PDB file of C-alpha atoms and ligand atoms in Angstrom:
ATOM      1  CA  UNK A 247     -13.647  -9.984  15.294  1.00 62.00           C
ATOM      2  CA  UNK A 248     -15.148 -10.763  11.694  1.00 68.00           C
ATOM      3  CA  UNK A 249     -17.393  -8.618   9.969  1.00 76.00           C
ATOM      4  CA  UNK A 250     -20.706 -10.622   9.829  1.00 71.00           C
ATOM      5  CA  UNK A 251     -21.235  -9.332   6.231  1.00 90.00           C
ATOM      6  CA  UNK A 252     -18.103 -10.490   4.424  1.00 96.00           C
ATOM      7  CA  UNK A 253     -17.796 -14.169   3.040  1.00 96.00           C
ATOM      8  CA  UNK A 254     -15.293 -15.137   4.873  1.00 96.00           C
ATOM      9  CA  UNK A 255     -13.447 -17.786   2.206  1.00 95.00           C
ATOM     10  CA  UNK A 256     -13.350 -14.223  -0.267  1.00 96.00           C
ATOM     11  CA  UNK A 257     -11.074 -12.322   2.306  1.00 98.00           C
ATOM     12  CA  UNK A 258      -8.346  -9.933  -0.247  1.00 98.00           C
ATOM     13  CA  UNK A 259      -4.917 -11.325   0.795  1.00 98.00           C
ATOM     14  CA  UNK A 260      -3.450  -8.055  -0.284  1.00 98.00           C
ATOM     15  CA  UNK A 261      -4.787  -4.868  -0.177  1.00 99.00           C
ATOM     16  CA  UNK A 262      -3.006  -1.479  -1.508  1.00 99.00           C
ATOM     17  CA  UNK A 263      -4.447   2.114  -1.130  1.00 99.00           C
ATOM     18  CA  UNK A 264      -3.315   5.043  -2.581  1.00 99.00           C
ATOM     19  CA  UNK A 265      -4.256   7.419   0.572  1.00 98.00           C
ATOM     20  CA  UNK A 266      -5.572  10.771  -1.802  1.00 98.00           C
ATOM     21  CA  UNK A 267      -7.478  13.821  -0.636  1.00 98.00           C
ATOM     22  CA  UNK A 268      -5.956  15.462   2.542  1.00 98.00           C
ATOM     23  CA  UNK A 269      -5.672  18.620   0.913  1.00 98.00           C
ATOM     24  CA  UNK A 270      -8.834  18.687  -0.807  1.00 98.00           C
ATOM     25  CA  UNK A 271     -10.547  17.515   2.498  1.00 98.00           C
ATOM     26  CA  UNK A 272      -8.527  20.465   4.390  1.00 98.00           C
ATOM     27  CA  UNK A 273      -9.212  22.986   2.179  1.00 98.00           C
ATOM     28  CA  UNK A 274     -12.859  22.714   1.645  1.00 98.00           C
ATOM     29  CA  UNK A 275     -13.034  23.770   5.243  1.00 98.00           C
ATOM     30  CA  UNK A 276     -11.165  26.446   5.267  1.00 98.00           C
ATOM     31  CA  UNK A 277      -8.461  24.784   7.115  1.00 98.00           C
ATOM     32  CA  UNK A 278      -4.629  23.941   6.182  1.00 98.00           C
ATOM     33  CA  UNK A 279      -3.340  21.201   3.824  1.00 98.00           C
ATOM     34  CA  UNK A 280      -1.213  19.785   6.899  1.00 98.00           C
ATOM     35  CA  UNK A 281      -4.675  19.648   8.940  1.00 98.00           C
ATOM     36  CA  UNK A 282      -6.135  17.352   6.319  1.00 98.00           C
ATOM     37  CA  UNK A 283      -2.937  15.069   6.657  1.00 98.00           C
ATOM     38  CA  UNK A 284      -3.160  15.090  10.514  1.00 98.00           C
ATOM     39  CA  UNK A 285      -6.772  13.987  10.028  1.00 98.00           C
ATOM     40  CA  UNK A 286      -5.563  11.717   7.558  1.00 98.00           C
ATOM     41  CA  UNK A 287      -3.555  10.223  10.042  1.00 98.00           C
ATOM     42  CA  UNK A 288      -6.667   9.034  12.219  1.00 98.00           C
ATOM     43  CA  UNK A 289      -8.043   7.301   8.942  1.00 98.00           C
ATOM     44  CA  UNK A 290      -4.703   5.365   8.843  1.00 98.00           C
ATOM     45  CA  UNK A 291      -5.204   3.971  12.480  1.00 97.00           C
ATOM     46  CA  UNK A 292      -9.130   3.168  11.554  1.00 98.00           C
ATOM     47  CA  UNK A 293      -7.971   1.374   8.561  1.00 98.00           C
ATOM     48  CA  UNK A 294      -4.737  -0.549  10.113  1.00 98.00           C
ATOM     49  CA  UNK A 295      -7.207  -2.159  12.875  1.00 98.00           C
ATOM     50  CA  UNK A 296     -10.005  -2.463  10.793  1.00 98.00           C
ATOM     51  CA  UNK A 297      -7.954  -4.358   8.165  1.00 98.00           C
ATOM     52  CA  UNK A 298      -6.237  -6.837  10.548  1.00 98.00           C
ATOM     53  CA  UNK A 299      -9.981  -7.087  12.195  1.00 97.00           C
ATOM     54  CA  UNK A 300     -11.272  -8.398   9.182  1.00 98.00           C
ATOM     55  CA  UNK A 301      -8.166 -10.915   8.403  1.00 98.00           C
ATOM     56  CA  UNK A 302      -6.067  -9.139   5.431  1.00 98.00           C
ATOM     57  CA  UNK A 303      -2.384 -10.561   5.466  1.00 98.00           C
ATOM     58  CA  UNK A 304      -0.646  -7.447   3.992  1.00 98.00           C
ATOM     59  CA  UNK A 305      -1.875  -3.842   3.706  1.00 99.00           C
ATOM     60  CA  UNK A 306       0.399  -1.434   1.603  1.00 99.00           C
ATOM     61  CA  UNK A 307      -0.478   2.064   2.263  1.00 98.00           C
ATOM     62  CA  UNK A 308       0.909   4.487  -0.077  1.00 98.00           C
ATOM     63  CA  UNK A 309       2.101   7.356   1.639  1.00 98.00           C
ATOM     64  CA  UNK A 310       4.300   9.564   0.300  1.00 98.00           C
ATOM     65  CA  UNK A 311       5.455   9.314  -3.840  1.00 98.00           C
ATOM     66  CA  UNK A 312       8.832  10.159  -5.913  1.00 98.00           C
ATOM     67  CA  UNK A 313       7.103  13.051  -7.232  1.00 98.00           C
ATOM     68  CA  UNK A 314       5.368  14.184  -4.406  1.00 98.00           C
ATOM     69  CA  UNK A 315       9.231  15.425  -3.008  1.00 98.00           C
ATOM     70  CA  UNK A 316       8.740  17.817  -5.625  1.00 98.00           C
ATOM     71  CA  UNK A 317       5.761  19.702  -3.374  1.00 98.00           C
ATOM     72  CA  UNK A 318       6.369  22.739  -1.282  1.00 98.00           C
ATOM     73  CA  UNK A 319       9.240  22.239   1.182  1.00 98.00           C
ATOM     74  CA  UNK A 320       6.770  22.940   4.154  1.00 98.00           C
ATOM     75  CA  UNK A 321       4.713  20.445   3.223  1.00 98.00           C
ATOM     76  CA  UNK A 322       6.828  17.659   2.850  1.00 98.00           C
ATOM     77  CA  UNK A 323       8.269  18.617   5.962  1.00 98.00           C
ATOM     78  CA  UNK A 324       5.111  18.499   7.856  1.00 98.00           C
ATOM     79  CA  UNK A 325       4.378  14.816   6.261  1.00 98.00           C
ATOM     80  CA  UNK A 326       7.785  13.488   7.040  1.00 98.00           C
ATOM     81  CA  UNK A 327       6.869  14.767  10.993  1.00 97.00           C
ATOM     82  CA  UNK A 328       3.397  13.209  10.583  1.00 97.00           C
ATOM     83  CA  UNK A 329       5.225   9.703   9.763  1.00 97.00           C
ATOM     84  CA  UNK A 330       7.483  10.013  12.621  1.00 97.00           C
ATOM     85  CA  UNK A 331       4.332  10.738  14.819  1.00 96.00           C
ATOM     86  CA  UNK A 332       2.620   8.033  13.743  1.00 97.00           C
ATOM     87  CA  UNK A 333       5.304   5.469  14.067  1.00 96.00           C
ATOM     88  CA  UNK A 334       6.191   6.445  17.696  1.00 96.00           C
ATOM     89  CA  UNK A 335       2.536   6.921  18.949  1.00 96.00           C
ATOM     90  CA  UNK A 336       1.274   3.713  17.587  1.00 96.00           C
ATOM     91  CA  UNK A 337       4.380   1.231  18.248  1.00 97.00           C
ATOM     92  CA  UNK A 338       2.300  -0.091  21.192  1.00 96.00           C
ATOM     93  CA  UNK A 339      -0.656  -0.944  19.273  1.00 96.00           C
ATOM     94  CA  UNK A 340       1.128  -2.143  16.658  1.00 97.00           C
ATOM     95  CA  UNK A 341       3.322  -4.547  18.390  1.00 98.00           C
ATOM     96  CA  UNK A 342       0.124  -5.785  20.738  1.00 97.00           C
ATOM     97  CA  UNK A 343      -1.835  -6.904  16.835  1.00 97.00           C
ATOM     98  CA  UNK A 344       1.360  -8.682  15.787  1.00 98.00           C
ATOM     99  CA  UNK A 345       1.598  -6.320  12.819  1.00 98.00           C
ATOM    100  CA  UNK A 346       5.066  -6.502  10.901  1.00 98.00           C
ATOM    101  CA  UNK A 347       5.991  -2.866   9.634  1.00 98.00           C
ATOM    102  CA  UNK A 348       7.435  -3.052   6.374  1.00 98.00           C
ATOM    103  CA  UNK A 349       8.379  -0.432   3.651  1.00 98.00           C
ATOM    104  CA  UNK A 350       9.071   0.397   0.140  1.00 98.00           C
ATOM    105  CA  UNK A 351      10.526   2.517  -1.552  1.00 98.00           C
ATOM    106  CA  UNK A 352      13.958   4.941  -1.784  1.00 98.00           C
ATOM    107  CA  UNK A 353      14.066   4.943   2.064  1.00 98.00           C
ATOM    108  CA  UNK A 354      17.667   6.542   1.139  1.00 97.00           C
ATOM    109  CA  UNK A 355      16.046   9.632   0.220  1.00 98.00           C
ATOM    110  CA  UNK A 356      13.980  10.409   4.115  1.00 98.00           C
ATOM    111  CA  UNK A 357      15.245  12.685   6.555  1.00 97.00           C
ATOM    112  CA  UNK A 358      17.787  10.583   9.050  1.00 97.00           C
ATOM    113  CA  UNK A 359      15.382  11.401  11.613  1.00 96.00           C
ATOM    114  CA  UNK A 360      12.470   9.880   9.851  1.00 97.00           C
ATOM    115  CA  UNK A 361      14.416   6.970   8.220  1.00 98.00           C
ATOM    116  CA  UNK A 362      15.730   5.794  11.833  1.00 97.00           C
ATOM    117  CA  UNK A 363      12.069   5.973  13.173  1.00 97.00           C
ATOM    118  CA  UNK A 364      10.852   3.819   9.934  1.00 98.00           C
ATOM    119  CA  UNK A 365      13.790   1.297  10.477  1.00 98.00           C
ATOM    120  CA  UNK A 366      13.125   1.385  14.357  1.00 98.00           C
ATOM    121  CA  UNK A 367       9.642  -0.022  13.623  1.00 98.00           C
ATOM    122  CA  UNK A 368      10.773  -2.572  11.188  1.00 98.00           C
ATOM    123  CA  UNK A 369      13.449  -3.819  13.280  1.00 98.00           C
ATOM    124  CA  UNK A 370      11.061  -4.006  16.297  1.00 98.00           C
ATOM    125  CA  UNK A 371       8.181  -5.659  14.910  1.00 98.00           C
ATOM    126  CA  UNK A 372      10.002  -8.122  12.562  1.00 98.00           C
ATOM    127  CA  UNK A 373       8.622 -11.352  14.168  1.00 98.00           C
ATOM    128  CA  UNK A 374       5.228 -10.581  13.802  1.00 98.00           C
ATOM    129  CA  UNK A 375       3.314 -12.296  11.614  1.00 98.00           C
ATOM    130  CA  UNK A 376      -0.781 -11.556  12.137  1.00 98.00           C
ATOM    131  CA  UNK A 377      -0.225  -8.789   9.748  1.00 98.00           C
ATOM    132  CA  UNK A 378       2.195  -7.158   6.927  1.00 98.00           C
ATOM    133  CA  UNK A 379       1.677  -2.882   6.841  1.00 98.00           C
ATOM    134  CA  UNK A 380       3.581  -1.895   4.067  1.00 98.00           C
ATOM    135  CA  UNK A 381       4.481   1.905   4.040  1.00 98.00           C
ATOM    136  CA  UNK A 382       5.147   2.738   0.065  1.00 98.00           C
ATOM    137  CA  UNK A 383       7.666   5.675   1.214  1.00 98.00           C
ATOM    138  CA  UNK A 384       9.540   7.748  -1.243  1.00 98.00           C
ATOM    139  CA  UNK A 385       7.916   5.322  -3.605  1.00 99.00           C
ATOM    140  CA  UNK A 386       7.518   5.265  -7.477  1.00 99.00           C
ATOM    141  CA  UNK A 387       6.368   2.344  -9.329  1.00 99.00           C
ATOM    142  CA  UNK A 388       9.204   3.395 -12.292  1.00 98.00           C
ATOM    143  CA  UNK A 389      12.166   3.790 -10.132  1.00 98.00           C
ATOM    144  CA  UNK A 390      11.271   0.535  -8.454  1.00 99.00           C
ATOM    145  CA  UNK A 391      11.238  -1.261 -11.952  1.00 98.00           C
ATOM    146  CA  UNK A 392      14.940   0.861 -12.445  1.00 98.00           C
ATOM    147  CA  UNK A 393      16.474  -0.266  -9.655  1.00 98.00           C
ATOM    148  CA  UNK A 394      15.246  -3.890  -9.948  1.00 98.00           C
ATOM    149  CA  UNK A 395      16.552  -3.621 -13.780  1.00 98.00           C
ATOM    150  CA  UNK A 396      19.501  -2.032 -12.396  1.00 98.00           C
ATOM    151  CA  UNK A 397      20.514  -4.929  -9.677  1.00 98.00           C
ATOM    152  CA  UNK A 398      19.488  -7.890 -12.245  1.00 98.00           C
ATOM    153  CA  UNK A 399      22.153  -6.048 -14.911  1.00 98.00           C
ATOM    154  CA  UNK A 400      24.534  -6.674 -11.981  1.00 98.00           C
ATOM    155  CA  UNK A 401      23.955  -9.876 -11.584  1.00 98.00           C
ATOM    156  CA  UNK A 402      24.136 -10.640 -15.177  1.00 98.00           C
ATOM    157  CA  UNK A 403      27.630  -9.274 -15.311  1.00 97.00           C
ATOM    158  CA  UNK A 404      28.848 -11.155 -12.689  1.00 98.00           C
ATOM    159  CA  UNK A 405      27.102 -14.049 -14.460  1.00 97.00           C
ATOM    160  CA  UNK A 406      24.039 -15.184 -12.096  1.00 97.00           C
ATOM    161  CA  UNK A 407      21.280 -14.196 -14.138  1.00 96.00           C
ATOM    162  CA  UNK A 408      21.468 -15.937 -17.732  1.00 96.00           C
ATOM    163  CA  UNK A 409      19.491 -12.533 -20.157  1.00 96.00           C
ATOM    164  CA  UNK A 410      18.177 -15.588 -22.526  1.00 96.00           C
ATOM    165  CA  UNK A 411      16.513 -16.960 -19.525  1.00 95.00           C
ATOM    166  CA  UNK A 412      14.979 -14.203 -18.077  1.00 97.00           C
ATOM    167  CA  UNK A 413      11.255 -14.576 -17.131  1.00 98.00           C
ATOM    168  CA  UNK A 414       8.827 -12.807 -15.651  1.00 98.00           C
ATOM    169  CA  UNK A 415       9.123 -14.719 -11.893  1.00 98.00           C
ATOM    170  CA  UNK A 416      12.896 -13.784 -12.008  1.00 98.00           C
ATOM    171  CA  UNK A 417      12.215 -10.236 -12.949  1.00 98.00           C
ATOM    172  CA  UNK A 418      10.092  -9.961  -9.936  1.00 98.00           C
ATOM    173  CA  UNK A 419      12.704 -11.477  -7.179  1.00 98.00           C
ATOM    174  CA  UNK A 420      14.280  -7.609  -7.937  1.00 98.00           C
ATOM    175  CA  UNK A 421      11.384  -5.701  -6.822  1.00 98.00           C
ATOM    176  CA  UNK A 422      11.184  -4.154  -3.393  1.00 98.00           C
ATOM    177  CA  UNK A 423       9.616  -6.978  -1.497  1.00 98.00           C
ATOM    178  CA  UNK A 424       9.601  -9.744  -3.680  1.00 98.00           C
ATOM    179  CA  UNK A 425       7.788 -11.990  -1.347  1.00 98.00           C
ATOM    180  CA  UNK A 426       4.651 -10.243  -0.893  1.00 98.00           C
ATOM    181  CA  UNK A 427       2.388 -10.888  -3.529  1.00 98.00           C
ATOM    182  CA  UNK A 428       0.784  -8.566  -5.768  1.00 98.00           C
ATOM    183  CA  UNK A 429      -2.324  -6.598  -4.102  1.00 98.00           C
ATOM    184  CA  UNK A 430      -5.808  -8.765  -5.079  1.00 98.00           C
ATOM    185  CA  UNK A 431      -7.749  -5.163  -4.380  1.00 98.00           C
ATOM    186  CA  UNK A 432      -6.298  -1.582  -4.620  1.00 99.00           C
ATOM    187  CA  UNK A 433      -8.563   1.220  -3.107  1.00 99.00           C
ATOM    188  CA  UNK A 434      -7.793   4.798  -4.183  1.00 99.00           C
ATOM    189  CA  UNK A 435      -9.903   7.366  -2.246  1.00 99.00           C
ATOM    190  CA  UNK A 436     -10.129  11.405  -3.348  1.00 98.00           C
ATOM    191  CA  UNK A 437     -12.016  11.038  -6.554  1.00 98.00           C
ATOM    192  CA  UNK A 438      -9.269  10.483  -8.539  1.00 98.00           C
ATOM    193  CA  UNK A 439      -9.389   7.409 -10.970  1.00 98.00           C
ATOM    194  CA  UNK A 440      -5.592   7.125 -11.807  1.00 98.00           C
ATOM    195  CA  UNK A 441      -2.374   5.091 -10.510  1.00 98.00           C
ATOM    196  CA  UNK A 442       0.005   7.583  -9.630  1.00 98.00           C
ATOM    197  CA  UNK A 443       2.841   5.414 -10.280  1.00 98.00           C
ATOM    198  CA  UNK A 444       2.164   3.257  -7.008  1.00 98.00           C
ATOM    199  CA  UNK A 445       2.952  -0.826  -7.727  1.00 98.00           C
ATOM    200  CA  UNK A 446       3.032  -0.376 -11.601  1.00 98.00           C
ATOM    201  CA  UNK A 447       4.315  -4.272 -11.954  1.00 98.00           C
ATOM    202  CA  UNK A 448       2.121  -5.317  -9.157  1.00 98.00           C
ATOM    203  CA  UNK A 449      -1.169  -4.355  -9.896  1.00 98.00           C
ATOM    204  CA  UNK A 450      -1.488  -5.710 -13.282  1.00 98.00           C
ATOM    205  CA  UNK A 451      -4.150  -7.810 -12.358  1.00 98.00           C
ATOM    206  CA  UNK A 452      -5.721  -6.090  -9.046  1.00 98.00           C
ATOM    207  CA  UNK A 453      -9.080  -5.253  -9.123  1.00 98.00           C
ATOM    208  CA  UNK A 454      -9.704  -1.241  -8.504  1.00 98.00           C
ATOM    209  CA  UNK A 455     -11.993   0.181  -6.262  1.00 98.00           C
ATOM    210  CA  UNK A 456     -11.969   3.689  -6.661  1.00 98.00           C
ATOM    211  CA  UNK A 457     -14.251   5.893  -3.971  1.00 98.00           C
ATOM    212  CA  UNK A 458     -14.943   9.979  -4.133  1.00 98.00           C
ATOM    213  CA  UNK A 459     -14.173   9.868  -0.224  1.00 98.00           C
ATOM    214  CA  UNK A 460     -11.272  12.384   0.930  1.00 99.00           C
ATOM    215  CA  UNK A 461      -8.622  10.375   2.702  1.00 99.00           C
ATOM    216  CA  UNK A 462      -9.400  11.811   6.078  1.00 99.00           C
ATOM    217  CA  UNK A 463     -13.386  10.414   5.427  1.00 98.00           C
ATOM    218  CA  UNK A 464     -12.495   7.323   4.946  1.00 98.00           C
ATOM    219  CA  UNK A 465     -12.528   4.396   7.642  1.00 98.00           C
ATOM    220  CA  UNK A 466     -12.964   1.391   8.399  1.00 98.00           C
ATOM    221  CA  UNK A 467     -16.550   0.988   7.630  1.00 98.00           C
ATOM    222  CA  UNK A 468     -15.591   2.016   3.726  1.00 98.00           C
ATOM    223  CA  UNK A 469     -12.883  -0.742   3.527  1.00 98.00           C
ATOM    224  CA  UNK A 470     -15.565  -3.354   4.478  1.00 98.00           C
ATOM    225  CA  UNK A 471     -17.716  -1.637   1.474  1.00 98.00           C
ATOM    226  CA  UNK A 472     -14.554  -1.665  -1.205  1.00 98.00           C
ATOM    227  CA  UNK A 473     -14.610  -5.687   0.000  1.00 98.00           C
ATOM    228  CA  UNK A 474     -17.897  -6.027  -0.621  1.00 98.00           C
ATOM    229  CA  UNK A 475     -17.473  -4.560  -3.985  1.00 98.00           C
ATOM    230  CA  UNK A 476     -14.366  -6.717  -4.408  1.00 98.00           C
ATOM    231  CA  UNK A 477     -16.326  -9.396  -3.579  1.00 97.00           C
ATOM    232  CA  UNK A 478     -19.395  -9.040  -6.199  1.00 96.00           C
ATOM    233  CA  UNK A 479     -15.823  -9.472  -9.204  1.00 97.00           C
ATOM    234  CA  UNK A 480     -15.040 -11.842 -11.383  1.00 97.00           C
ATOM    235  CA  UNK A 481     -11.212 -12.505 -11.621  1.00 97.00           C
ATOM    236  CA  UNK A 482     -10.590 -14.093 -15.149  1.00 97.00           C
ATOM    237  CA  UNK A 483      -6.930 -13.355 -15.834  1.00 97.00           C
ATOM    238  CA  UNK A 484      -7.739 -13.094 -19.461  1.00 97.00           C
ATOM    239  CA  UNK A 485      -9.187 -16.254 -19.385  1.00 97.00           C
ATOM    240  CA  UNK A 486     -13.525 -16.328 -20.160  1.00 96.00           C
ATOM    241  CA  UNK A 487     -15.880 -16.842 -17.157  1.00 96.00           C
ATOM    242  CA  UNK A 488     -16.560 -20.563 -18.033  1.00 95.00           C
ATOM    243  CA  UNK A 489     -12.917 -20.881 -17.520  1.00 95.00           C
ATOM    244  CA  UNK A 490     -13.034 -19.283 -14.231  1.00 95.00           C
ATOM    245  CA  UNK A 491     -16.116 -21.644 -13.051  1.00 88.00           C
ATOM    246  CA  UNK A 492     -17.928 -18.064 -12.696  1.00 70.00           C
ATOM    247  CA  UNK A 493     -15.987 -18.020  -9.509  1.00 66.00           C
ATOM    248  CA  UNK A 494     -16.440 -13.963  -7.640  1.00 68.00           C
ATOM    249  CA  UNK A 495     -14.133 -12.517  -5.687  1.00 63.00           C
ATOM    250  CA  UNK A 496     -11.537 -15.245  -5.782  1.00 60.00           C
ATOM    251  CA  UNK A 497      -7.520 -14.722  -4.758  1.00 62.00           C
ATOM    252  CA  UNK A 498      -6.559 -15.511  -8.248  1.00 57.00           C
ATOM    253  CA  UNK A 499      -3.664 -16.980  -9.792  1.00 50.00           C
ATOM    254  CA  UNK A 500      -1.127 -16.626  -7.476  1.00 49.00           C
ATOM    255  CA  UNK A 501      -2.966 -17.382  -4.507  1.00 46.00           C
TER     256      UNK A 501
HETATM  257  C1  IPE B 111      -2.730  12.541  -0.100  1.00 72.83           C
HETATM  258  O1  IPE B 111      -3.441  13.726  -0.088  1.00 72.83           O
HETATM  259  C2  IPE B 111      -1.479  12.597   0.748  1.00 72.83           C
HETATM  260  C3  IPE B 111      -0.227  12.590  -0.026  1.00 72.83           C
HETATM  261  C4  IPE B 111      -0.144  12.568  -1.314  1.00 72.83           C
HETATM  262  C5  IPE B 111       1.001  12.590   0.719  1.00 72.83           C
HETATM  263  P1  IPE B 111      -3.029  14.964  -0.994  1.00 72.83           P
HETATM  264  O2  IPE B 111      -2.069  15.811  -0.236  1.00 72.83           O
HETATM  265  O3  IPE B 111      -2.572  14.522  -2.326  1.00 72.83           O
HETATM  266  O4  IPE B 111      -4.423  15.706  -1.113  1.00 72.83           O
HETATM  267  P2  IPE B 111      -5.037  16.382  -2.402  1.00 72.83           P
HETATM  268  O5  IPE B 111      -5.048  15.350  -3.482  1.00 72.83           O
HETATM  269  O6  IPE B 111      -4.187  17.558  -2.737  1.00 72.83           O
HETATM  270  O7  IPE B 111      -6.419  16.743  -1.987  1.00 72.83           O
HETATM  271  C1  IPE B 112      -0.705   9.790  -4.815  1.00 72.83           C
HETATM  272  O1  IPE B 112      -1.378  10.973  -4.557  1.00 72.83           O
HETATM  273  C2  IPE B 112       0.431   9.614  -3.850  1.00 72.83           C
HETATM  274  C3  IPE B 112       0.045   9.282  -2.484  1.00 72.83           C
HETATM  275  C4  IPE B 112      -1.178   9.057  -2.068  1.00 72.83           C
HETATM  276  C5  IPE B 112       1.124   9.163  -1.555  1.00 72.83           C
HETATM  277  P1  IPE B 112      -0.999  12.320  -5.326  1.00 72.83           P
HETATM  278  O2  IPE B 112      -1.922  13.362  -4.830  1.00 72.83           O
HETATM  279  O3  IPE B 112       0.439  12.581  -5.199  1.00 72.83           O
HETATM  280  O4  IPE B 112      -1.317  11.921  -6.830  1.00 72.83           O
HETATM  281  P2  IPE B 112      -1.714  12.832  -8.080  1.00 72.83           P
HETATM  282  O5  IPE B 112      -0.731  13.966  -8.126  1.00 72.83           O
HETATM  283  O6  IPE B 112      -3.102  13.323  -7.835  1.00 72.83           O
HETATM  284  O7  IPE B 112      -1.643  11.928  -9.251  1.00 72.83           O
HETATM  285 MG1   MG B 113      -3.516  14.180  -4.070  1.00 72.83          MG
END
């Protein structure tokens, strides 16, 4: 199914949202900041069909952050069950849209319980290709830079990497999931205009569509309007619109 609306040669390859507002949306009615995840959860599935719908190759969904272990013990409890619930309740669905689970992130760090479920659903869906659903999981945009910096010094002991010839494509082959390519739109929802340290190296050219939706508000018809908005840019890449051919909405460089 396309969406009538969208031009259909301007489709975002990549595109990354920083999932923001379940508590906010929970507590403005008067309800608990696990009831705004579990509705949160129901903007996920909107958003997972919606985005393989409208022909996006990878969607990285940002779902749980370094710091946010730091929140009450409760609550990252209930999020950890939400992930397992998600995983085992939409397998099906998943596997009948040849979507490839993914994930990033210190998966080291999950429960067993939770890490077993994510791993199931990677294993499972592997040889899918219609599209990639990233889970950022335990994710920080620094530690992923330190542990790329961290495997490259290993390699540079043992001689594989030469320091002098470092470059930037090298530097990214260490990253998480080196061949998905950097997002071409990030959406963060919950009124927030700030990164969070999600995909520090990745989004240095992504265009940013920011919305004062909670979380749990947002579905599929929003993701059509952040492509619509994406659509309307002008990627230059540093370079002046002449350059570009005053060219909107285009993949970009690496596309
Ligand atoms: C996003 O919603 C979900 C996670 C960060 C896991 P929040 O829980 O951050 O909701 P707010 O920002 O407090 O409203
Ligand atoms: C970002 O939301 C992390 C996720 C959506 C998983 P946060 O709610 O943790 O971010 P801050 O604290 O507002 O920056
Ligand atoms: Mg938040």
């Amino acid at each position: 199914m396309q969406e009538p609306h969208l031009r259909q040669d301007r489709i975002p390859q990549h595109v990354a949202i920083i999932m923001d507002g379940n508590g906010r949306w929970a507590e403005s009615r008067g309800l608990d900041r696990n009831d705004g995840h579990r509705e949160g959860l129901e903007s996920v599935r909107s958003v997972v069909r919606g985005a393989r719908e409208i022909g996006i190759q990878t969607l990285t969904l940002y779902a749980f952050s370094m710091e946010n272990w730091n929140r009450p013990k409760a609550e990252v409890t209930a999020l950890m069950g939400l992930l397992d619930h998600y995983l085992e309740v939409e397998i099906d669905e998943v596997m009948e849209n040849g979507i490839r689970v993914r994930a990033i992130g210190r998966l080291d760090r999950l429960p067993p319980g939770t890490r077993s479920a994510v791993e199931g659903a990677i294993e499972k869906t592997r040889d899918n290709r219609s599209m990639d659903l990233v889970f950022a999981l335990s994710y920080g945009g620094r530690t992923e830079i330190v542990d790329a910096a961290r495997r490259l010094l290993r390699d540079a002991e043992l001689g594989e990497v030469d320091p002098e010839g470092l470059d930037e494509k090298t530097f990214a082959s260490y990253l998480y999931a080196p061949d998905v390519r950097d997002p071409d739109l990030l959406i963060r929802t919950g009124a927030e205009s700030r990164v969070s340290n999600f995909l520090l190296w990745q989004i240095a050219y992504t265009e940013i569509c920011t919305t004062d939706l909670m979380w749990p508000d947002f579905r599929k018809p929003h993701l059509v309007n952040a492509i619509l908005d994406f659509q309307t840019r002008e990627r230059r890449y540093g370079l002046t619109s002449a350059q570009v051919g005053g060219r909107r909405g285009g993949l970009g460089s690496d596309s």
